[in-house]
């Protein structure tokens, strides 16, 4: 009887135990992501060691102490603490005295937790669903084809019966006699007026297309070369909303907007070693594809991912320049982006939507001049205040355009 | 008749071949289009490693760059935290400059309010970014971290200059004060 009771108790307790364990892991995950994940990964070395299986390496009491006040342990010369501190370049782990032992237990439970493999049933059901939609489209197609064939057959049948009825009632059906008329093209050729109009039209349209062709020579609008590393502006500037000037920082202060040096990439990609975002299977942009591009960055910058150190073995990345003004033009990014506060997208287009970057604007002189004629000068800018006052009086306008300030003089850009 | 159709075909083909987006367009008489001098990032045989952009000679400092004496170590960090003081006065101009720069360089991770919930944290690209209020920081320590980076954060010294680093530090301290309320 007692035995039975025990079994009953165990069976009653088991599911609830499993459930609470799951909860612990979830709580631990939240704590881990909020506090630990900046420096620790589960399965790979980051700033600090990988935490999977950390409870097997260290005593639990020791871990409580270490997490709450590791700095003190190093000072006190705890051999294990000093060893790990030395191993990780003397990076100090932040102390978490506010954690209770229970919270630390939850975090440790999360580090030891292996999520169960996703049930195969889910995958197959999803497959049948997607197949199901294919099938329904096919069925609709087949049904329409059958209906159309039946209609055609019926038409023939109706015609045959009608002819039969006509024959039976003695009506003769004769094909209409062919009259001898001129073919259409001959009539057109012989008509002088139509020919005249046609020739004029042909000449004008060919002039139009020839002119259009000649005018686009030397203009690289739409130029989208394949870069050595597939860098997606759509992911970085679009989905992740990273400011343009984060990477192209010199656009604020210099003539060039500059190609970011690879250390700027590594500001994030030291931490982000693989791609986990959306995929575009149609174009072959899978997670593996993007992760592989990050690996290309690592090999160029000489980053040893496994040991989290720079090897010093670097390779320049041969980026292909897209926007390139002729050498006889002066253009200054800082003047436009910082002084005039023009959005980058005004000239570069919707970069945040470009998977492969292309040249959006024609970058011709006419295009520059058009904008200078239309844009107003920021009259609140201290530098322009005095000249703005005097010139606006002279021209009798409230707001000066860049052109009125001398923005279309030759020597502004050509010198 | 036959000749003209071949001509049209030829023109058509050249037109199509000119619009290959992976190649730059055809140029007519590109005199003075290409620079005679080396371009900044170009390949060149002027240097042994084949690149035009070179690392500054060791021991030299770029124009406008002040040497920074605190070492990139825990001791350096502690020293900067307690000793390093901002040369800038707290002013509206510095704070608004700092805000502008903060929103370009910092808020993507640290969040507009400095709570560690920037867009990258929300999208779980970066995890565990601390809120400023949870850390003992001073303008000196912020400057030091911007200079060298710390843990998973890299150095931003190449993106913001000395004055801009101090402006950011000033603004971060303001955010930290505000989040205490």
XYZ file of C-alpha atoms in Angstrom:
596
model
C 0.000 0.000 0.000
C 2.752 2.353 0.965
C 4.602 1.369 -2.160
C 1.578 2.161 -4.274
C 1.182 5.493 -2.599
C 4.761 6.345 -3.358
C 4.338 5.506 -6.993
C 1.220 7.625 -7.113
C 3.076 10.492 -5.508
C 5.943 10.214 -7.954
C 3.632 10.133 -10.941
C 1.792 13.124 -9.578
C 4.955 15.034 -8.905
C 6.842 14.220 -12.097
C 4.988 16.413 -14.557
C 4.888 19.313 -12.131
C 8.598 18.923 -11.548
C 9.215 18.990 -15.302
C 7.055 22.058 -15.609
C 8.773 24.014 -12.871
C 12.154 23.093 -14.326
C 11.012 24.546 -17.610
C 10.020 27.729 -15.790
C 13.391 27.935 -14.086
C 15.090 27.669 -17.447
C 12.903 30.436 -18.886
C 13.632 32.698 -15.924
C 17.304 31.840 -16.236
C 17.256 32.635 -19.946
C 15.783 36.068 -19.301
C 18.403 36.797 -16.662
C 21.170 35.417 -18.871
C 20.127 37.547 -21.853
C 19.818 40.676 -19.744
C 23.018 40.340 -17.746
C 25.449 37.746 -19.049
C 24.996 37.576 -22.816
C 27.038 40.693 -23.531
C 30.173 38.724 -22.663
C 29.181 35.047 -22.564
C 27.835 32.708 -25.210
C 26.559 29.245 -24.436
C 28.571 27.264 -26.946
C 31.492 29.408 -27.920
C 34.100 31.570 -26.345
C 33.329 35.306 -26.364
C 34.767 37.956 -24.040
C 34.357 35.359 -21.325
C 34.240 31.566 -21.518
C 31.423 29.498 -23.021
C 28.973 28.708 -20.253
C 27.569 25.376 -21.383
C 28.407 22.811 -18.747
C 29.957 25.380 -16.402
C 28.423 23.605 -13.389
C 30.521 20.531 -14.162
C 33.724 22.548 -14.091
C 33.120 24.461 -10.885
C 31.618 23.816 -7.517
C 28.198 25.442 -7.141
C 29.080 27.298 -3.940
C 32.179 28.631 -5.667
C 30.029 29.847 -8.568
C 27.663 31.698 -6.221
C 30.603 33.485 -4.696
C 32.248 34.204 -8.041
C 29.155 35.664 -9.657
C 28.310 37.809 -6.649
C 31.769 39.191 -6.043
C 34.453 37.816 -8.321
C 36.742 40.812 -7.941
C 37.125 40.138 -4.234
C 38.031 36.493 -4.943
C 40.772 37.557 -7.329
C 42.092 39.954 -4.698
C 42.018 37.202 -2.096
C 44.013 34.989 -4.449
C 41.513 32.185 -4.928
C 43.508 29.894 -7.285
C 40.584 29.030 -9.609
C 39.478 32.654 -9.795
C 42.970 33.914 -10.578
C 43.441 31.189 -13.201
C 40.303 32.124 -15.150
C 41.087 35.828 -14.817
C 44.548 35.287 -16.269
C 43.205 33.061 -19.036
C 40.814 35.756 -20.277
C 43.316 38.624 -20.531
C 42.496 39.905 -17.071
C 39.065 41.048 -18.164
C 37.129 41.751 -15.006
C 33.724 40.156 -14.713
C 31.084 42.547 -13.414
C 29.908 41.625 -9.905
C 26.263 40.787 -9.403
C 25.696 41.079 -5.635
C 22.002 41.668 -6.298
C 21.478 38.089 -7.514
C 19.981 35.581 -5.095
C 21.248 32.004 -5.061
C 17.957 30.986 -6.614
C 18.397 33.363 -9.525
C 21.900 32.076 -10.085
C 20.497 28.537 -10.013
C 18.063 29.524 -12.737
C 20.830 30.954 -14.887
C 22.906 27.819 -14.376
C 19.871 25.698 -15.228
C 19.603 27.614 -18.479
C 23.272 27.076 -19.311
C 22.845 23.328 -18.857
C 19.584 23.157 -20.706
C 19.459 21.427 -24.062
C 16.253 22.273 -25.864
C 14.436 19.142 -27.065
C 14.732 18.560 -30.785
C 11.741 20.106 -32.522
C 9.135 17.444 -33.205
C 9.365 16.006 -36.691
C 5.572 15.965 -36.887
C 5.464 19.761 -37.010
C 7.782 19.857 -39.985
C 5.822 17.276 -41.958
C 2.502 18.934 -41.261
C 3.911 22.226 -42.484
C 5.085 20.494 -45.627
C 1.701 19.026 -46.376
C 0.140 22.422 -45.910
C 2.451 24.014 -48.447
C 1.954 21.059 -50.807
C -1.784 21.366 -50.274
C -1.825 24.886 -51.633
C 0.135 23.707 -54.704
C -2.341 20.903 -55.247
C -5.352 23.197 -55.051
C -3.842 25.487 -57.699
C -3.193 22.482 -59.932
C -6.754 21.215 -59.445
C -8.201 24.584 -60.421
C -6.013 24.643 -63.524
C -7.033 21.109 -64.546
C -10.724 21.840 -64.052
C -10.542 24.985 -66.193
C -8.731 23.087 -68.959
C -11.393 20.345 -68.913
C -14.217 22.915 -69.052
C -12.629 24.692 -72.013
C -12.145 21.432 -73.947
C -15.765 20.488 -73.310
C -16.851 23.927 -74.583
C -14.780 23.537 -77.778
C -16.148 20.057 -78.411
C -19.677 21.346 -77.841
C -19.150 24.157 -80.360
C -18.106 21.659 -83.029
C -21.081 19.461 -82.236
C -23.500 22.404 -82.466
C -22.014 23.439 -85.813
C -22.373 19.906 -87.171
C -26.009 19.624 -86.111
C -26.767 23.039 -87.614
C -25.268 21.998 -90.968
C -27.220 18.759 -90.816
C -30.469 20.665 -90.202
C -29.666 23.058 -93.067
C -28.989 20.174 -95.459
C -32.129 18.432 -94.381
C -34.274 21.532 -95.005
C -32.613 22.090 -98.379
C -30.685 25.299 -97.650
C -27.367 25.471 -99.483
C -24.485 27.058 -97.736
C -21.870 28.502 -100.098
C -18.617 30.063 -99.030
C -18.457 33.779 -99.838
C -16.630 34.443 -103.077
C -13.212 36.095 -102.720
C -13.131 39.506 -104.324
C -9.966 40.672 -105.944
C -8.789 43.428 -103.603
C -5.371 44.979 -103.098
C -3.419 43.781 -100.055
C -3.268 46.392 -97.292
C 0.483 46.989 -97.388
C 0.384 47.753 -101.092
C -2.303 50.323 -100.543
C -0.253 51.948 -97.815
C 2.901 52.045 -99.920
C 1.054 53.637 -102.815
C -0.467 56.320 -100.606
C 2.054 59.153 -100.595
C 0.663 60.990 -97.610
C 0.792 57.992 -95.290
C 4.321 57.203 -96.433
C 5.408 60.790 -95.776
C 4.033 60.734 -92.233
C 5.592 57.337 -91.573
C 9.045 58.409 -92.757
C 8.931 61.591 -90.657
C 7.823 59.560 -87.653
C 10.625 57.046 -88.164
C 13.270 59.766 -88.460
C 12.058 61.607 -85.384
C 11.902 58.512 -83.211
C 15.314 57.296 -84.304
C 16.721 60.769 -83.557
C 15.078 60.556 -80.138
C 16.577 57.173 -79.335
C 20.005 58.055 -80.718
C 20.069 61.225 -78.647
C 18.972 59.300 -75.563
C 21.670 56.716 -76.135
C 24.399 59.311 -76.619
C 23.338 61.265 -73.547
C 23.708 58.307 -71.208
C 27.322 57.637 -72.192
C 29.529 58.048 -69.164
C 26.607 57.969 -66.727
C 26.639 55.094 -64.291
C 23.121 55.346 -62.946
C 22.038 51.876 -61.899
C 25.603 50.606 -61.663
C 25.590 47.720 -59.179
C 28.863 45.799 -59.178
C 29.295 42.548 -57.315
C 31.394 43.287 -54.238
C 33.989 40.874 -52.801
C 31.926 40.573 -49.605
C 28.171 40.573 -50.013
C 27.318 43.423 -47.663
C 23.579 43.999 -47.482
C 22.546 47.596 -46.762
C 18.997 46.246 -46.511
C 19.904 44.256 -43.416
C 22.204 46.797 -41.771
C 20.575 50.137 -42.542
C 17.063 48.794 -43.115
C 16.200 46.014 -40.691
C 18.701 46.978 -37.995
C 18.351 50.745 -38.519
C 22.031 51.473 -38.088
C 22.714 55.120 -38.935
C 24.533 55.694 -42.234
C 27.103 57.794 -40.415
C 27.872 55.039 -37.948
C 29.969 53.349 -40.616
C 30.492 56.231 -43.033
C 31.597 58.505 -40.216
C 33.846 60.697 -42.297
C 30.827 61.987 -44.260
C 30.284 64.281 -41.277
C 33.697 65.872 -41.325
C 35.343 65.326 -44.660
C 35.107 65.546 -48.393
C 34.780 61.771 -48.655
C 32.110 59.639 -47.098
C 34.737 56.961 -46.954
C 34.761 53.194 -47.020
C 34.504 52.011 -43.416
C 37.617 50.268 -42.210
C 37.051 46.696 -41.070
C 37.431 47.555 -37.382
C 34.087 49.326 -37.704
C 32.535 46.058 -38.918
C 34.151 44.276 -36.014
C 32.529 46.659 -33.508
C 29.459 44.496 -33.986
C 30.748 41.363 -35.669
C 33.134 40.404 -32.924
C 29.911 39.547 -31.165
C 27.680 38.615 -34.104
C 29.308 35.630 -35.786
C 26.329 34.221 -37.603
C 23.229 35.413 -39.381
C 19.879 34.630 -37.811
C 17.537 36.985 -39.615
C 15.228 36.634 -42.544
C 16.138 34.612 -45.600
C 15.472 35.293 -49.253
C 15.465 31.811 -50.740
C 14.495 32.976 -54.223
C 17.800 34.786 -54.646
C 19.817 32.258 -52.683
C 20.331 34.502 -49.659
C 20.126 31.834 -47.004
C 21.364 32.025 -43.430
C 24.391 29.976 -44.401
C 25.121 32.364 -47.259
C 25.154 35.392 -44.969
C 27.103 33.597 -42.238
C 29.667 32.683 -44.842
C 30.019 36.356 -45.778
C 30.722 37.164 -42.118
C 33.442 34.500 -42.215
C 34.937 36.282 -45.221
C 35.140 39.411 -43.075
C 36.851 37.400 -40.337
C 39.483 36.055 -42.670
C 40.117 39.540 -44.110
C 40.488 41.187 -40.733
C 42.378 38.238 -39.261
C 39.941 37.313 -36.508
C 40.293 33.868 -34.980
C 36.704 33.163 -34.021
C 37.422 30.099 -31.943
C 39.966 31.732 -29.659
C 38.504 35.246 -29.982
C 41.827 36.868 -30.847
C 43.236 38.754 -33.805
C 45.911 36.777 -35.586
C 47.449 39.825 -37.262
C 47.142 38.036 -40.570
C 45.089 40.521 -42.594
C 43.996 40.802 -46.207
C 42.701 44.002 -47.795
C 39.145 43.755 -49.128
C 39.015 44.999 -52.703
C 35.735 46.903 -52.561
C 34.580 48.220 -55.903
C 33.841 51.913 -55.967
C 30.367 52.774 -57.246
C 29.934 56.539 -56.934
C 32.806 58.187 -58.689
C 32.844 61.760 -59.898
C 35.323 62.754 -62.602
C 38.577 64.118 -61.267
C 37.782 67.653 -62.430
C 34.841 68.063 -60.054
C 35.084 68.991 -56.409
C 32.396 67.587 -54.164
C 32.321 67.737 -50.385
C 30.203 65.362 -48.297
C 30.535 67.334 -45.056
C 29.168 70.477 -46.715
C 26.056 68.632 -47.848
C 25.450 66.097 -45.077
C 26.543 68.125 -42.042
C 26.148 71.803 -42.957
C 23.077 71.567 -45.185
C 21.716 68.575 -43.225
C 20.690 66.800 -46.407
C 19.577 63.216 -45.837
C 21.942 60.702 -47.405
C 18.948 59.182 -49.217
C 18.323 62.389 -51.172
C 21.225 61.560 -53.455
C 21.869 57.888 -52.726
C 18.263 56.737 -52.909
C 16.570 54.172 -50.697
C 19.816 52.556 -49.583
C 18.033 50.893 -46.667
C 16.103 48.786 -49.182
C 19.051 47.805 -51.356
C 20.253 44.247 -51.011
C 22.904 45.089 -53.593
C 23.855 48.732 -53.627
C 23.417 50.611 -56.895
C 23.959 54.158 -58.015
C 20.614 55.897 -57.653
C 21.309 59.339 -59.073
C 22.862 60.159 -62.436
C 25.525 62.378 -60.781
C 25.639 64.616 -63.833
C 26.312 68.340 -63.757
C 22.731 69.098 -64.751
C 21.516 67.084 -61.791
C 23.744 69.057 -59.393
C 22.669 72.394 -60.839
C 18.971 71.541 -60.698
C 19.224 70.868 -56.997
C 21.277 74.011 -56.356
C 18.627 76.087 -58.114
C 15.804 74.640 -56.021
C 17.310 74.232 -52.569
C 17.212 76.998 -50.022
C 20.115 77.975 -47.838
C 19.701 77.428 -44.120
C 19.459 81.056 -42.995
C 19.722 80.090 -39.329
C 23.246 78.919 -39.940
C 25.439 81.526 -38.258
C 28.006 81.363 -41.007
C 25.505 82.455 -43.648
C 23.487 84.944 -41.609
C 25.158 88.155 -42.708
C 25.520 87.289 -46.362
C 21.972 85.958 -46.363
C 20.601 89.241 -45.031
C 22.364 91.340 -47.644
C 21.717 89.099 -50.608
C 18.049 88.525 -49.829
C 17.610 92.298 -49.774
C 19.364 92.550 -53.128
C 17.257 89.851 -54.780
C 14.101 90.841 -52.902
C 13.369 87.308 -51.720
C 12.743 85.801 -48.329
C 14.815 82.704 -48.777
C 17.889 82.423 -50.940
C 18.589 79.424 -53.093
C 22.037 77.904 -53.255
C 22.301 79.227 -56.794
C 21.716 82.803 -55.627
C 24.506 82.365 -53.122
C 26.857 81.488 -55.964
C 26.212 77.768 -56.024
C 26.207 77.524 -59.804
C 29.379 79.480 -60.468
C 31.879 77.384 -62.405
C 34.677 77.778 -59.904
C 32.550 76.515 -57.038
C 33.133 72.967 -58.225
C 35.689 73.194 -61.027
C 39.055 74.535 -60.014
C 17.184 46.190 -96.749
C 19.177 43.278 -95.406
C 22.069 45.542 -94.440
C 19.851 47.906 -92.508
C 18.289 45.085 -90.485
C 21.766 43.873 -89.516
C 22.621 47.437 -88.502
C 19.523 47.691 -86.319
C 20.357 44.349 -84.707
C 23.919 45.554 -84.050
C 22.759 48.816 -82.459
C 20.261 46.887 -80.365
C 22.937 44.529 -79.093
C 25.332 47.338 -78.200
C 22.513 49.118 -76.375
C 21.755 46.000 -74.354
C 25.397 45.297 -73.614
C 25.837 48.861 -72.321
C 23.213 48.355 -69.650
C 24.901 45.518 -67.798
C 24.531 46.823 -64.235
C 27.580 44.995 -62.919
C 29.919 46.960 -65.179
C 30.527 50.703 -65.313
C 29.187 52.436 -68.384
C 31.175 53.192 -71.480
C 32.919 56.585 -71.349
C 33.638 58.913 -74.235
C 37.012 60.674 -74.171
C 37.576 60.315 -70.434
C 40.264 63.008 -70.337
C 40.696 64.236 -66.771
C 38.119 61.750 -65.528
C 40.692 59.562 -63.823
C 43.030 61.103 -61.304
C 46.704 61.075 -62.201
C 47.626 61.111 -58.543
C 46.960 57.968 -56.543
C 43.449 57.729 -55.103
C 43.160 57.191 -51.360
C 42.052 53.579 -51.286
C 43.446 52.504 -54.629
C 45.850 49.719 -55.334
C 49.306 51.006 -56.139
C 52.796 49.758 -56.704
C 54.160 52.713 -54.735
C 54.311 50.668 -51.551
C 55.485 47.168 -50.915
C 52.098 45.890 -49.769
C 50.373 47.208 -52.877
C 47.905 49.515 -51.117
C 47.804 53.271 -51.348
C 46.338 53.842 -47.874
C 49.105 53.267 -45.360
C 49.130 53.012 -41.591
C 50.770 56.096 -40.017
C 54.447 55.702 -39.226
C 54.994 54.418 -35.728
C 55.631 57.165 -33.208
C 53.909 59.849 -35.256
C 50.567 61.401 -34.454
C 48.013 62.720 -36.935
C 47.326 66.440 -37.058
C 44.848 67.465 -34.398
C 45.264 64.235 -32.436
C 46.249 64.486 -28.787
C 48.120 61.512 -27.382
C 46.118 59.665 -24.752
C 48.225 58.539 -21.826
C 45.993 56.084 -20.019
C 46.826 52.487 -20.989
C 44.254 50.048 -22.362
C 44.016 47.922 -19.218
C 41.924 47.559 -16.099
C 44.314 49.869 -14.236
C 44.069 52.423 -17.034
C 40.297 52.219 -16.879
C 40.229 52.762 -13.113
C 42.692 55.646 -13.403
C 40.671 57.328 -16.162
C 37.513 56.798 -14.173
C 38.801 58.655 -11.135
C 41.309 61.125 -12.610
C 40.343 62.043 -16.135
C 38.246 65.195 -16.353
C 36.455 66.677 -19.325
C 38.037 69.835 -20.779
C 34.594 70.934 -22.002
C 32.143 73.019 -20.030
C 28.649 71.676 -19.704
C 26.691 73.717 -22.223
C 23.585 73.373 -24.345
C 25.692 73.388 -27.482
C 27.885 70.537 -26.257
C 24.858 68.593 -25.083
C 23.008 68.964 -28.368
C 26.137 67.990 -30.297
C 26.540 65.075 -27.921
C 22.939 64.039 -28.460
C 23.331 64.095 -32.221
C 26.484 61.985 -32.036
C 25.010 59.668 -29.406
C 22.079 58.931 -31.681
C 24.418 58.035 -34.512
C 27.001 55.986 -32.663
C 25.526 54.738 -29.394
C 21.768 54.469 -29.362
C 21.666 51.593 -31.838
C 22.809 49.401 -28.915
C 22.444 51.472 -25.732
C 19.036 52.899 -26.625
C 17.930 56.501 -26.951
C 17.464 56.691 -23.192
C 20.600 54.807 -22.256
C 18.624 51.874 -20.893
C 20.495 49.270 -22.945
C 17.463 48.677 -25.150
C 18.606 49.916 -28.543
C 17.218 48.470 -31.734
C 19.927 45.789 -31.854
C 19.027 44.710 -28.324
C 15.324 44.673 -29.157
C 15.999 42.503 -32.183
C 18.224 40.274 -30.018
C 21.283 40.787 -32.189
C 23.136 42.006 -29.130
C 22.202 40.820 -25.662
C 22.987 41.921 -22.153
C 23.739 45.578 -22.850
C 23.800 47.257 -19.439
C 21.732 50.333 -18.629
C 23.939 53.287 -17.702
C 22.172 53.568 -14.395
C 23.369 50.096 -13.374
C 27.023 50.970 -13.826
C 29.292 53.300 -11.915
C 30.506 55.544 -14.726
C 32.167 58.943 -14.895
C 32.895 61.171 -17.912
C 36.486 59.920 -17.697
C 35.488 56.262 -17.865
C 33.107 56.915 -20.773
C 35.889 58.676 -22.652
C 38.243 55.796 -21.918
C 35.751 53.203 -23.170
C 35.034 55.199 -26.341
C 38.773 55.334 -26.878
C 39.621 51.664 -26.395
C 36.332 49.790 -26.187
C 35.502 47.398 -23.380
C 34.492 43.729 -23.459
C 32.157 43.240 -26.429
C 32.178 46.944 -27.338
C 34.848 47.999 -29.797
C 36.859 51.202 -29.952
C 35.097 54.175 -31.530
C 38.167 56.392 -31.615
C 38.271 56.212 -35.403
C 34.710 57.461 -35.761
C 34.592 60.338 -33.282
C 37.404 62.771 -32.485
C 38.522 63.977 -29.084
C 36.033 66.816 -28.707
C 33.189 64.655 -29.952
C 34.079 61.925 -27.447
C 33.817 64.439 -24.614
C 30.505 65.712 -25.960
C 29.161 62.163 -26.027
C 30.438 61.573 -22.489
C 28.640 64.707 -21.330
C 25.399 63.584 -22.924
C 25.670 60.049 -21.510
C 26.062 61.476 -18.014
C 22.960 63.578 -18.620
C 21.000 60.494 -19.748
C 22.159 58.649 -16.650
C 20.984 61.478 -14.401
C 17.639 61.565 -16.186
C 17.044 57.845 -15.826
C 17.560 58.129 -12.055
C 14.377 60.136 -11.772
